[in-house]
Amino acid sequence: MIRFLIPVPLLLAGCTVGPDYAGPRPVASAERAGATFRRADAVQTVAEPPLARWWEAMADPRLNALVERGLAASPDVAIAEARVRKARAAAREQRANRSPSISATGTAIIADLPAGSLALPSQGEQDDRIKAEFYNAGLDASWEIDLFGGRRRAAEAASAQADAARANVADAQVRLSAEIADNYVTLRELQQRLVLSRQSAELLARSLALLEQRERRGASSRDDVVRLRTELNRTQGGLLPLEGQIAVTLDQLALLTGDEPGAHDATLSSPGAIPSVPASVAIGDPEAMLRRRPDVRAAERRLAAGTAQIGVDVARQFPSVSIMGIIGLGGPNIGDVLDTDNVSSLLLPRINWSFLDFGRNRARVEQSRAGRDEAEAQYRKSVLAALSDAETSLSRFGTLRATLLSSYRSAEGARQSSRFAAQRFERGAAPLTSSIDAERAALTADISAVEAQGQFVRAFVGLHKALGLGWEGPEDR
């Protein structure tokens, strides 16, 4: 009779309760094919697929080496990758839970007991002890039939969580590459500002020496000397914060690349140029950006996991059927474990149904539905935040580009005035102090231009971070 009943649950195993995941609902019009970024400027950006390894477009070998080092050795990436392995192992465990479990057992019982110790009657005066031996070897198998698809849904949820963990690795790579580039640009900007500030301090020192000579001849007042000396002290004092910021930035770069503080001092302490930005930047379109951004991908996968979890909890409301089987060989002699005539078997079908739980299962289903709704809201938030981040970064990139051009024009004008002042001094038409003052004004304009260049290049870095670049998926290879 049992042979005819066993296939019934197998036929019912095709039933899967809970909602089927069909992907997230559209959030914004930018998700449609053909949409474009609203803040993009056709002069400085092109709607072409962007480079995943965007930092290589800045043509700086030192930066390339730092990013490669960071992606290979950063603890943040290693943490995210360990979580991926953990999530994938959990997914394999959930898939394995759908299959039977089989275990082997072996038992040997050798007893030498006083008569009567087991409440057994003595066999006579000569038999004052009881001796017995028993040997057994067997296989135990158990299987909970997935009648309503709860285990299938659990496997779906675990697989989606593993995908989300993989997306988190990509997100860590995006953030890391952007942070390394941002700190590298900051380092080069600080070094350039320090060089120019030192030149300005040297010019101030020359002006002070000339002014002191004039004071000794009575051609200048003491107040002018004190004022200039105060300005020189202030300028020299401003060098110390720059030197401290350079040291901090070097240590931050070491941390981001998985190295100890000071690891990059030998190679990066010498001043270097700020990396360049290409004339035009490929940004693609919003639809591709949303597909590519790891945080959006992770949010979508968590929504899929939350949807599958509903099926897991709904399945708990229904009966569960499990089958346990035992096959054993054994007897009073050790050789009996090899005698097939001593085979014993046991089959135990079991049905369990918590039909009266006072609302516990219903509460669990409500919790899982609320969790799915939360994941859906988080996905919507991620999409809107990604679009806002990209549009803001495009706007900032365009604004700082215009600011940089204005700074370049101001610096060029100040430099031209400095050349004219030098020419007048050489012809004897102006004193040396006028030429020095004009040169200091040009250096101040150069410092402002360097600051504007650093901000612009960091905006370039931030734009690629907002576009979700810095990792490579199958579509990027």
Tab-separated table of C-alpha atoms in Angstrom:
chain	number	residue	atom	x	y	z
A	1	MET	CA	0.000	0.000	0.000
A	2	ILE	CA	2.862	2.362	0.822
A	3	ARG	CA	4.300	1.882	-2.676
A	4	PHE	CA	1.171	3.482	-4.122
A	5	LEU	CA	1.042	6.386	-1.638
A	6	ILE	CA	4.647	7.567	-1.997
A	7	PRO	CA	4.261	8.997	-5.564
A	8	VAL	CA	1.358	11.198	-4.427
A	9	PRO	CA	3.536	13.721	-2.548
A	10	LEU	CA	6.028	13.591	-5.397
A	11	LEU	CA	3.311	14.772	-7.771
A	12	LEU	CA	2.275	17.487	-5.357
A	13	ALA	CA	5.880	18.683	-5.029
A	14	GLY	CA	5.432	20.810	-8.133
A	15	CYS	CA	3.268	23.247	-6.168
A	16	THR	CA	5.062	26.424	-5.071
A	17	VAL	CA	3.242	28.918	-2.876
A	18	GLY	CA	4.041	32.597	-2.561
A	19	PRO	CA	4.374	35.304	-5.232
A	20	ASP	CA	6.617	34.745	-8.246
A	21	TYR	CA	9.204	37.497	-8.644
A	22	ALA	CA	8.744	39.401	-11.907
A	23	GLY	CA	11.252	42.184	-11.356
A	24	PRO	CA	10.780	45.608	-9.810
A	25	ARG	CA	8.204	48.077	-11.028
A	26	PRO	CA	9.489	51.127	-12.954
A	27	VAL	CA	10.425	54.029	-10.706
A	28	ALA	CA	11.341	56.903	-13.028
A	29	SER	CA	10.984	57.871	-16.675
A	30	ALA	CA	14.787	57.791	-16.970
A	31	GLU	CA	14.616	53.977	-16.844
A	32	ARG	CA	13.092	53.911	-20.337
A	33	ALA	CA	15.318	53.187	-23.320
A	34	GLY	CA	16.431	56.333	-25.106
A	35	ALA	CA	16.299	58.593	-22.042
A	36	THR	CA	19.147	61.063	-21.556
A	37	PHE	CA	20.680	62.873	-18.612
A	38	ARG	CA	19.098	66.283	-18.131
A	39	ARG	CA	22.221	67.993	-16.796
A	40	ALA	CA	24.556	66.676	-19.489
A	41	ASP	CA	26.338	69.226	-21.658
A	42	ALA	CA	26.889	68.041	-25.220
A	43	VAL	CA	30.095	70.076	-25.421
A	44	GLN	CA	31.852	68.241	-22.600
A	45	THR	CA	30.072	64.869	-22.525
A	46	VAL	CA	29.133	62.287	-25.142
A	47	ALA	CA	26.403	59.680	-24.895
A	48	GLU	CA	28.746	56.752	-25.496
A	49	PRO	CA	29.311	53.729	-23.239
A	50	PRO	CA	31.826	54.835	-20.567
A	51	LEU	CA	35.001	53.011	-19.650
A	52	ALA	CA	34.825	50.719	-16.626
A	53	ARG	CA	38.472	51.501	-15.832
A	54	TRP	CA	37.837	55.234	-16.130
A	55	TRP	CA	40.972	56.301	-14.226
A	56	GLU	CA	43.132	55.135	-17.136
A	57	ALA	CA	41.740	58.055	-19.176
A	58	MET	CA	43.604	60.419	-16.804
A	59	ALA	CA	46.942	59.153	-18.194
A	60	ASP	CA	48.783	58.948	-14.860
A	61	PRO	CA	50.803	55.733	-14.335
A	62	ARG	CA	51.181	56.360	-10.585
A	63	LEU	CA	47.407	56.654	-10.195
A	64	ASN	CA	46.854	53.493	-12.233
A	65	ALA	CA	49.273	51.593	-10.003
A	66	LEU	CA	47.585	52.838	-6.829
A	67	VAL	CA	44.122	51.817	-7.998
A	68	GLU	CA	45.349	48.389	-9.071
A	69	ARG	CA	47.047	47.945	-5.722
A	70	GLY	CA	43.930	49.004	-3.859
A	71	LEU	CA	41.602	46.683	-5.778
A	72	ALA	CA	43.955	43.787	-5.079
A	73	ALA	CA	44.823	44.445	-1.425
A	74	SER	CA	42.186	46.664	0.190
A	75	PRO	CA	40.618	45.174	3.346
A	76	ASP	CA	37.240	46.633	2.329
A	77	VAL	CA	37.183	44.597	-0.871
A	78	ALA	CA	38.438	41.510	0.990
A	79	ILE	CA	35.607	41.879	3.527
A	80	ALA	CA	33.011	42.144	0.763
A	81	GLU	CA	34.452	39.128	-1.074
A	82	ALA	CA	34.389	37.055	2.128
A	83	ARG	CA	30.712	37.904	2.515
A	84	VAL	CA	30.129	36.705	-1.039
A	85	ARG	CA	31.689	33.341	-0.240
A	86	LYS	CA	29.561	33.121	2.876
A	87	ALA	CA	26.363	33.968	0.970
A	88	ARG	CA	27.159	31.499	-1.819
A	89	ALA	CA	27.786	28.743	0.718
A	90	ALA	CA	24.428	29.541	2.333
A	91	ALA	CA	22.769	29.279	-1.086
A	92	ARG	CA	24.381	25.877	-1.685
A	93	GLU	CA	23.153	24.762	1.733
A	94	GLN	CA	19.582	25.784	0.906
A	95	ARG	CA	19.720	23.926	-2.411
A	96	ALA	CA	21.089	20.853	-0.637
A	97	ASN	CA	18.224	20.983	1.871
A	98	ARG	CA	15.852	19.963	-0.925
A	99	SER	CA	17.624	16.602	-1.251
A	100	PRO	CA	17.507	13.607	1.106
A	101	SER	CA	20.144	13.238	3.790
A	102	ILE	CA	21.817	9.858	4.227
A	103	SER	CA	24.075	8.838	7.075
A	104	ALA	CA	25.926	5.641	7.887
A	105	THR	CA	26.042	4.181	11.372
A	106	GLY	CA	27.941	1.389	13.025
A	107	THR	CA	27.239	-0.019	16.489
A	108	ALA	CA	29.014	-2.566	18.649
A	109	ILE	CA	27.598	-3.614	22.040
A	110	ILE	CA	29.690	-5.858	24.295
A	111	ALA	CA	28.102	-6.380	27.703
A	112	ASP	CA	29.467	-8.159	30.801
A	113	LEU	CA	27.020	-7.396	33.643
A	114	PRO	CA	26.133	-8.920	36.997
A	115	ALA	CA	23.079	-11.094	36.909
A	116	GLY	CA	19.966	-9.183	37.756
A	117	SER	CA	21.455	-5.757	36.941
A	118	LEU	CA	19.039	-5.445	34.060
A	119	ALA	CA	16.114	-6.807	36.017
A	120	LEU	CA	16.594	-10.176	34.338
A	121	PRO	CA	16.221	-13.392	36.334
A	122	SER	CA	19.357	-15.340	37.152
A	123	GLN	CA	19.803	-18.522	35.120
A	124	GLY	CA	21.229	-20.472	37.996
A	125	GLU	CA	23.866	-20.471	40.638
A	126	GLN	CA	26.627	-21.003	38.068
A	127	ASP	CA	25.539	-18.034	35.900
A	128	ASP	CA	26.159	-15.097	38.186
A	129	ARG	CA	26.967	-12.748	35.221
A	130	ILE	CA	25.302	-11.859	31.948
A	131	LYS	CA	27.438	-11.668	28.801
A	132	ALA	CA	26.077	-10.419	25.463
A	133	GLU	CA	27.389	-9.099	22.143
A	134	PHE	CA	25.582	-7.258	19.334
A	135	TYR	CA	26.934	-5.719	16.121
A	136	ASN	CA	25.068	-3.537	13.631
A	137	ALA	CA	25.855	-1.476	10.506
A	138	GLY	CA	23.242	0.517	8.679
A	139	LEU	CA	22.114	3.459	6.628
A	140	ASP	CA	19.683	6.124	7.802
A	141	ALA	CA	17.913	8.298	5.238
A	142	SER	CA	15.486	11.160	5.762
A	143	TRP	CA	13.727	13.450	3.343
A	144	GLU	CA	11.269	16.239	3.880
A	145	ILE	CA	9.235	16.472	0.693
A	146	ASP	CA	8.931	20.044	-0.539
A	147	LEU	CA	5.172	19.835	-0.999
A	148	PHE	CA	4.457	23.541	-1.222
A	149	GLY	CA	7.799	24.870	-2.429
A	150	GLY	CA	9.026	26.375	0.822
A	151	ARG	CA	12.501	24.995	0.334
A	152	ARG	CA	12.548	26.125	-3.294
A	153	ARG	CA	11.651	29.621	-2.167
A	154	ALA	CA	14.371	29.483	0.495
A	155	ALA	CA	16.879	28.514	-2.192
A	156	GLU	CA	15.653	31.413	-4.364
A	157	ALA	CA	16.069	33.844	-1.465
A	158	ALA	CA	19.563	32.591	-0.648
A	159	SER	CA	20.620	32.805	-4.298
A	160	ALA	CA	19.332	36.378	-4.527
A	161	GLN	CA	21.189	37.301	-1.337
A	162	ALA	CA	24.375	35.861	-2.843
A	163	ASP	CA	23.843	38.028	-5.932
A	164	ALA	CA	23.362	41.053	-3.672
A	165	ALA	CA	26.626	40.249	-1.900
A	166	ARG	CA	28.376	40.072	-5.260
A	167	ALA	CA	26.949	43.485	-6.140
A	168	ASN	CA	28.268	44.793	-2.818
A	169	VAL	CA	31.762	43.737	-3.885
A	170	ALA	CA	31.360	45.769	-7.062
A	171	ASP	CA	30.092	48.704	-4.984
A	172	ALA	CA	33.162	48.452	-2.774
A	173	GLN	CA	35.351	48.546	-5.890
A	174	VAL	CA	33.517	51.608	-7.225
A	175	ARG	CA	33.931	53.466	-3.947
A	176	LEU	CA	37.541	52.395	-3.507
A	177	SER	CA	38.731	53.421	-6.967
A	178	ALA	CA	37.015	56.801	-6.562
A	179	GLU	CA	38.471	57.388	-3.087
A	180	ILE	CA	41.978	56.497	-4.233
A	181	ALA	CA	41.733	58.831	-7.225
A	182	ASP	CA	40.196	61.595	-5.100
A	183	ASN	CA	42.993	61.396	-2.521
A	184	TYR	CA	45.659	61.194	-5.213
A	185	VAL	CA	44.337	64.340	-6.900
A	186	THR	CA	44.207	66.057	-3.508
A	187	LEU	CA	47.815	65.051	-2.843
A	188	ARG	CA	49.031	66.502	-6.134
A	189	GLU	CA	47.013	69.671	-5.589
A	190	LEU	CA	48.453	70.163	-2.101
A	191	GLN	CA	51.984	69.605	-3.394
A	192	GLN	CA	51.515	72.170	-6.144
A	193	ARG	CA	50.054	74.674	-3.689
A	194	LEU	CA	52.980	74.096	-1.323
A	195	VAL	CA	55.517	74.751	-4.090
A	196	LEU	CA	53.799	77.981	-5.115
A	197	SER	CA	53.340	79.084	-1.494
A	198	ARG	CA	57.044	78.596	-0.838
A	199	GLN	CA	57.867	80.692	-3.891
A	200	SER	CA	55.528	83.390	-2.611
A	201	ALA	CA	57.237	83.300	0.810
A	202	GLU	CA	60.630	83.652	-0.859
A	203	LEU	CA	59.414	86.706	-2.774
A	204	LEU	CA	58.046	88.190	0.452
A	205	ALA	CA	61.404	87.647	2.101
A	206	ARG	CA	63.114	89.489	-0.773
A	207	SER	CA	60.628	92.351	-0.501
A	208	LEU	CA	61.188	92.532	3.254
A	209	ALA	CA	64.957	92.696	2.793
A	210	LEU	CA	64.585	95.535	0.293
A	211	LEU	CA	62.162	97.372	2.564
A	212	GLU	CA	64.529	97.071	5.512
A	213	GLN	CA	67.315	98.555	3.388
A	214	ARG	CA	65.063	101.477	2.514
A	215	GLU	CA	64.158	101.917	6.179
A	216	ARG	CA	67.822	102.148	7.124
A	217	ARG	CA	68.253	104.870	4.489
A	218	GLY	CA	65.152	106.633	5.823
A	219	ALA	CA	63.207	106.052	2.602
A	220	SER	CA	60.567	103.847	4.240
A	221	SER	CA	58.665	103.797	7.509
A	222	ARG	CA	58.952	101.254	10.300
A	223	ASP	CA	55.245	100.514	9.987
A	224	ASP	CA	55.733	99.225	6.426
A	225	VAL	CA	58.498	96.879	7.617
A	226	VAL	CA	56.385	95.509	10.462
A	227	ARG	CA	53.397	95.005	8.155
A	228	LEU	CA	55.445	93.096	5.588
A	229	ARG	CA	57.188	90.996	8.242
A	230	THR	CA	53.789	90.059	9.672
A	231	GLU	CA	52.588	89.034	6.218
A	232	LEU	CA	55.743	86.948	5.717
A	233	ASN	CA	55.220	85.181	9.052
A	234	ARG	CA	51.620	84.473	8.123
A	235	THR	CA	52.643	83.086	4.730
A	236	GLN	CA	55.348	80.888	6.247
A	237	GLY	CA	52.933	79.698	8.910
A	238	GLY	CA	50.504	78.684	6.160
A	239	LEU	CA	53.068	76.217	4.842
A	240	LEU	CA	52.788	74.011	7.923
A	241	PRO	CA	49.102	73.047	7.448
A	242	LEU	CA	49.817	72.177	3.815
A	243	GLU	CA	52.693	69.915	4.862
A	244	GLY	CA	50.464	68.278	7.481
A	245	GLN	CA	47.649	67.714	4.961
A	246	ILE	CA	50.120	66.107	2.562
A	247	ALA	CA	51.232	63.662	5.268
A	248	VAL	CA	47.617	62.837	6.147
A	249	THR	CA	46.733	62.259	2.488
A	250	LEU	CA	49.722	59.956	2.018
A	251	ASP	CA	48.609	57.907	5.016
A	252	GLN	CA	45.049	57.791	3.693
A	253	LEU	CA	46.302	56.476	0.360
A	254	ALA	CA	48.276	53.805	2.217
A	255	LEU	CA	45.138	52.756	4.094
A	256	LEU	CA	43.071	52.587	0.912
A	257	THR	CA	45.662	50.391	-0.803
A	258	GLY	CA	45.980	48.035	2.152
A	259	ASP	CA	49.428	49.274	3.205
A	260	GLU	CA	50.814	50.631	6.447
A	261	PRO	CA	51.327	54.388	6.951
A	262	GLY	CA	54.356	55.742	5.138
A	263	ALA	CA	54.381	52.990	2.514
A	264	HIS	CA	54.046	55.486	-0.356
A	265	ASP	CA	56.192	58.299	1.015
A	266	ALA	CA	59.219	57.372	-1.069
A	267	THR	CA	57.325	57.265	-4.377
A	268	LEU	CA	54.765	60.040	-3.891
A	269	SER	CA	56.452	62.669	-1.700
A	270	SER	CA	57.989	64.498	-4.661
A	271	PRO	CA	55.558	67.027	-6.193
A	272	GLY	CA	53.771	65.832	-9.291
A	273	ALA	CA	51.292	67.237	-11.766
A	274	ILE	CA	47.556	66.995	-11.170
A	275	PRO	CA	46.144	64.316	-13.501
A	276	SER	CA	44.519	65.579	-16.670
A	277	VAL	CA	40.885	65.160	-17.699
A	278	PRO	CA	39.967	64.174	-21.266
A	279	ALA	CA	38.347	66.806	-23.469
A	280	SER	CA	35.059	64.891	-23.569
A	281	VAL	CA	33.618	62.391	-21.120
A	282	ALA	CA	31.546	59.363	-22.130
A	283	ILE	CA	28.563	59.042	-19.790
A	284	GLY	CA	26.161	56.700	-21.581
A	285	ASP	CA	22.472	56.969	-20.663
A	286	PRO	CA	20.431	56.679	-17.438
A	287	GLU	CA	19.034	53.243	-18.286
A	288	ALA	CA	22.506	51.733	-18.668
A	289	MET	CA	23.711	53.574	-15.569
A	290	LEU	CA	20.934	52.078	-13.428
A	291	ARG	CA	21.681	48.589	-14.733
A	292	ARG	CA	25.348	49.082	-13.968
A	293	ARG	CA	25.315	50.778	-10.548
A	294	PRO	CA	26.101	48.096	-7.955
A	295	ASP	CA	23.990	49.648	-5.187
A	296	VAL	CA	20.902	49.548	-7.426
A	297	ARG	CA	21.701	45.956	-8.432
A	298	ALA	CA	22.074	44.973	-4.784
A	299	ALA	CA	18.762	46.637	-3.879
A	300	GLU	CA	16.998	44.766	-6.689
A	301	ARG	CA	18.434	41.444	-5.552
A	302	ARG	CA	17.331	42.110	-1.958
A	303	LEU	CA	13.837	42.779	-3.303
A	304	ALA	CA	13.932	39.395	-5.067
A	305	ALA	CA	15.053	37.734	-1.832
A	306	GLY	CA	12.273	39.440	0.119
A	307	THR	CA	9.685	38.251	-2.391
A	308	ALA	CA	10.923	34.655	-2.135
A	309	GLN	CA	10.841	34.828	1.666
A	310	ILE	CA	7.073	35.304	1.513
A	311	GLY	CA	6.775	31.864	-0.107
A	312	VAL	CA	8.972	30.369	2.627
A	313	ASP	CA	6.639	31.626	5.357
A	314	VAL	CA	3.414	30.827	3.465
A	315	ALA	CA	4.588	27.229	3.035
A	316	ARG	CA	4.867	26.878	6.822
A	317	GLN	CA	1.092	27.216	7.077
A	318	PHE	CA	0.596	23.904	5.295
A	319	PRO	CA	1.359	20.319	6.298
A	320	SER	CA	4.872	18.986	5.885
A	321	VAL	CA	5.561	15.388	4.872
A	322	SER	CA	8.828	13.660	5.689
A	323	ILE	CA	10.011	10.111	5.155
A	324	MET	CA	12.639	8.339	7.196
A	325	GLY	CA	14.098	4.992	6.222
A	326	ILE	CA	16.511	2.676	8.019
A	327	ILE	CA	18.403	-0.298	6.569
A	328	GLY	CA	20.588	-2.351	8.876
A	329	LEU	CA	22.685	-5.510	9.051
A	330	GLY	CA	23.696	-7.092	12.306
A	331	GLY	CA	23.511	-9.824	14.905
A	332	PRO	CA	25.306	-11.327	17.899
A	333	ASN	CA	28.444	-11.996	15.851
A	334	ILE	CA	30.611	-9.460	14.049
A	335	GLY	CA	30.326	-11.432	10.842
A	336	ASP	CA	26.568	-10.862	10.835
A	337	VAL	CA	27.095	-7.299	9.514
A	338	LEU	CA	28.147	-8.864	6.203
A	339	ASP	CA	25.341	-11.414	6.018
A	340	THR	CA	22.599	-10.158	3.693
A	341	ASP	CA	20.170	-12.627	5.248
A	342	ASN	CA	20.190	-10.411	8.359
A	343	VAL	CA	18.909	-7.315	6.556
A	344	SER	CA	16.306	-5.319	8.441
A	345	SER	CA	14.496	-2.239	7.123
A	346	LEU	CA	12.092	0.340	8.418
A	347	LEU	CA	10.084	2.999	6.576
A	348	LEU	CA	8.477	5.816	8.576
A	349	PRO	CA	6.313	8.345	6.679
A	350	ARG	CA	5.408	11.340	8.857
A	351	ILE	CA	2.977	14.228	8.471
A	352	ASN	CA	3.283	17.355	10.607
A	353	TRP	CA	0.818	20.251	10.533
A	354	SER	CA	0.600	23.086	13.014
A	355	PHE	CA	-2.976	23.918	12.106
A	356	LEU	CA	-3.651	25.595	15.458
A	357	ASP	CA	-0.861	28.043	16.209
A	358	PHE	CA	-2.949	31.015	17.338
A	359	GLY	CA	-1.818	33.210	14.431
A	360	ARG	CA	1.940	32.616	14.560
A	361	ASN	CA	2.238	31.592	10.908
A	362	ARG	CA	0.017	34.429	9.764
A	363	ALA	CA	2.195	36.869	11.707
A	364	ARG	CA	5.312	35.476	10.043
A	365	VAL	CA	3.743	35.952	6.602
A	366	GLU	CA	2.811	39.520	7.475
A	367	GLN	CA	6.389	40.158	8.564
A	368	SER	CA	7.791	38.789	5.319
A	369	ARG	CA	5.343	40.859	3.256
A	370	ALA	CA	6.357	43.955	5.193
A	371	GLY	CA	10.016	43.035	4.600
A	372	ARG	CA	9.319	42.758	0.866
A	373	ASP	CA	7.587	46.159	0.890
A	374	GLU	CA	10.565	47.651	2.717
A	375	ALA	CA	12.956	46.169	0.149
A	376	GLU	CA	10.805	47.599	-2.643
A	377	ALA	CA	10.889	51.054	-1.048
A	378	GLN	CA	14.660	50.743	-0.615
A	379	TYR	CA	14.961	49.863	-4.304
A	380	ARG	CA	12.926	52.913	-5.296
A	381	LYS	CA	15.106	55.048	-3.039
A	382	SER	CA	18.272	53.594	-4.592
A	383	VAL	CA	17.072	54.344	-8.130
A	384	LEU	CA	16.068	57.910	-7.316
A	385	ALA	CA	19.273	58.501	-5.347
A	386	ALA	CA	21.365	57.145	-8.235
A	387	LEU	CA	19.649	59.429	-10.741
A	388	SER	CA	20.011	62.425	-8.424
A	389	ASP	CA	23.669	61.598	-7.783
A	390	ALA	CA	24.405	61.380	-11.503
A	391	GLU	CA	22.564	64.584	-12.394
A	392	THR	CA	24.176	66.505	-9.495
A	393	SER	CA	27.625	65.247	-10.476
A	394	LEU	CA	27.066	66.296	-14.093
A	395	SER	CA	25.958	69.759	-12.994
A	396	ARG	CA	28.932	70.127	-10.662
A	397	PHE	CA	31.317	68.900	-13.352
A	398	GLY	CA	30.047	71.517	-15.819
A	399	THR	CA	30.132	74.322	-13.253
A	400	LEU	CA	33.672	73.564	-12.102
A	401	ARG	CA	34.824	73.302	-15.691
A	402	ALA	CA	33.643	76.876	-16.281
A	403	THR	CA	35.227	77.943	-12.980
A	404	LEU	CA	38.541	76.416	-14.003
A	405	LEU	CA	38.546	78.224	-17.340
A	406	SER	CA	37.873	81.499	-15.524
A	407	SER	CA	40.728	80.773	-13.097
A	408	TYR	CA	43.068	80.047	-15.987
A	409	ARG	CA	42.172	83.374	-17.594
A	410	SER	CA	42.768	85.219	-14.307
A	411	ALA	CA	46.108	83.490	-13.796
A	412	GLU	CA	47.174	84.300	-17.337
A	413	GLY	CA	46.240	87.957	-16.823
A	414	ALA	CA	48.198	88.127	-13.561
A	415	ARG	CA	51.163	86.433	-15.208
A	416	GLN	CA	51.088	88.946	-18.051
A	417	SER	CA	51.031	91.839	-15.541
A	418	SER	CA	54.022	90.280	-13.804
A	419	ARG	CA	55.951	90.179	-17.086
A	420	PHE	CA	55.138	93.824	-17.773
A	421	ALA	CA	56.284	94.815	-14.262
A	422	ALA	CA	59.545	92.930	-14.757
A	423	GLN	CA	60.112	94.693	-18.078
A	424	ARG	CA	59.493	98.107	-16.485
A	425	PHE	CA	61.977	97.301	-13.719
A	426	GLU	CA	64.598	96.244	-16.269
A	427	ARG	CA	64.157	99.589	-18.079
A	428	GLY	CA	64.391	101.467	-14.768
A	429	ALA	CA	60.808	102.676	-15.014
A	430	ALA	CA	59.641	100.909	-11.819
A	431	PRO	CA	61.253	99.758	-8.567
A	432	LEU	CA	62.092	96.121	-7.854
A	433	THR	CA	59.414	95.952	-5.173
A	434	SER	CA	56.735	96.588	-7.794
A	435	SER	CA	58.041	93.699	-9.883
A	436	ILE	CA	58.118	91.432	-6.822
A	437	ASP	CA	54.582	92.413	-5.837
A	438	ALA	CA	53.345	91.651	-9.351
A	439	GLU	CA	55.083	88.272	-9.257
A	440	ARG	CA	53.459	87.479	-5.897
A	441	ALA	CA	50.063	88.420	-7.318
A	442	ALA	CA	50.698	86.036	-10.212
A	443	LEU	CA	51.626	83.259	-7.772
A	444	THR	CA	48.414	83.887	-5.811
A	445	ALA	CA	46.436	83.591	-9.051
A	446	ASP	CA	48.343	80.377	-9.867
A	447	ILE	CA	47.425	78.936	-6.464
A	448	SER	CA	43.760	79.737	-7.115
A	449	ALA	CA	44.022	78.043	-10.505
A	450	VAL	CA	45.594	74.957	-8.919
A	451	GLU	CA	42.747	74.789	-6.388
A	452	ALA	CA	40.186	75.129	-9.189
A	453	GLN	CA	41.959	72.403	-11.177
A	454	GLY	CA	41.923	70.071	-8.183
A	455	GLN	CA	38.207	70.662	-7.641
A	456	PHE	CA	37.476	70.057	-11.314
A	457	VAL	CA	39.449	66.805	-11.478
A	458	ARG	CA	37.797	65.603	-8.259
A	459	ALA	CA	34.435	66.396	-9.875
A	460	PHE	CA	35.515	64.171	-12.779
A	461	VAL	CA	36.247	61.418	-10.257
A	462	GLY	CA	32.911	61.965	-8.499
A	463	LEU	CA	31.066	61.803	-11.810
A	464	HIS	CA	32.416	58.341	-12.576
A	465	LYS	CA	31.585	57.206	-9.078
A	466	ALA	CA	28.019	58.450	-9.584
A	467	LEU	CA	27.845	56.566	-12.889
A	468	GLY	CA	28.689	53.344	-11.022
A	469	LEU	CA	32.022	52.771	-12.743
A	470	GLY	CA	35.107	51.134	-11.322
A	471	TRP	CA	34.174	47.460	-11.585
A	472	GLU	CA	33.930	45.081	-14.512
A	473	GLY	CA	30.950	42.837	-15.199
A	474	PRO	CA	30.243	40.564	-18.159
A	475	GLU	CA	28.832	43.498	-20.141
A	476	ASP	CA	31.973	45.576	-19.534
A	477	ARG	CA	34.521	43.074	-20.800
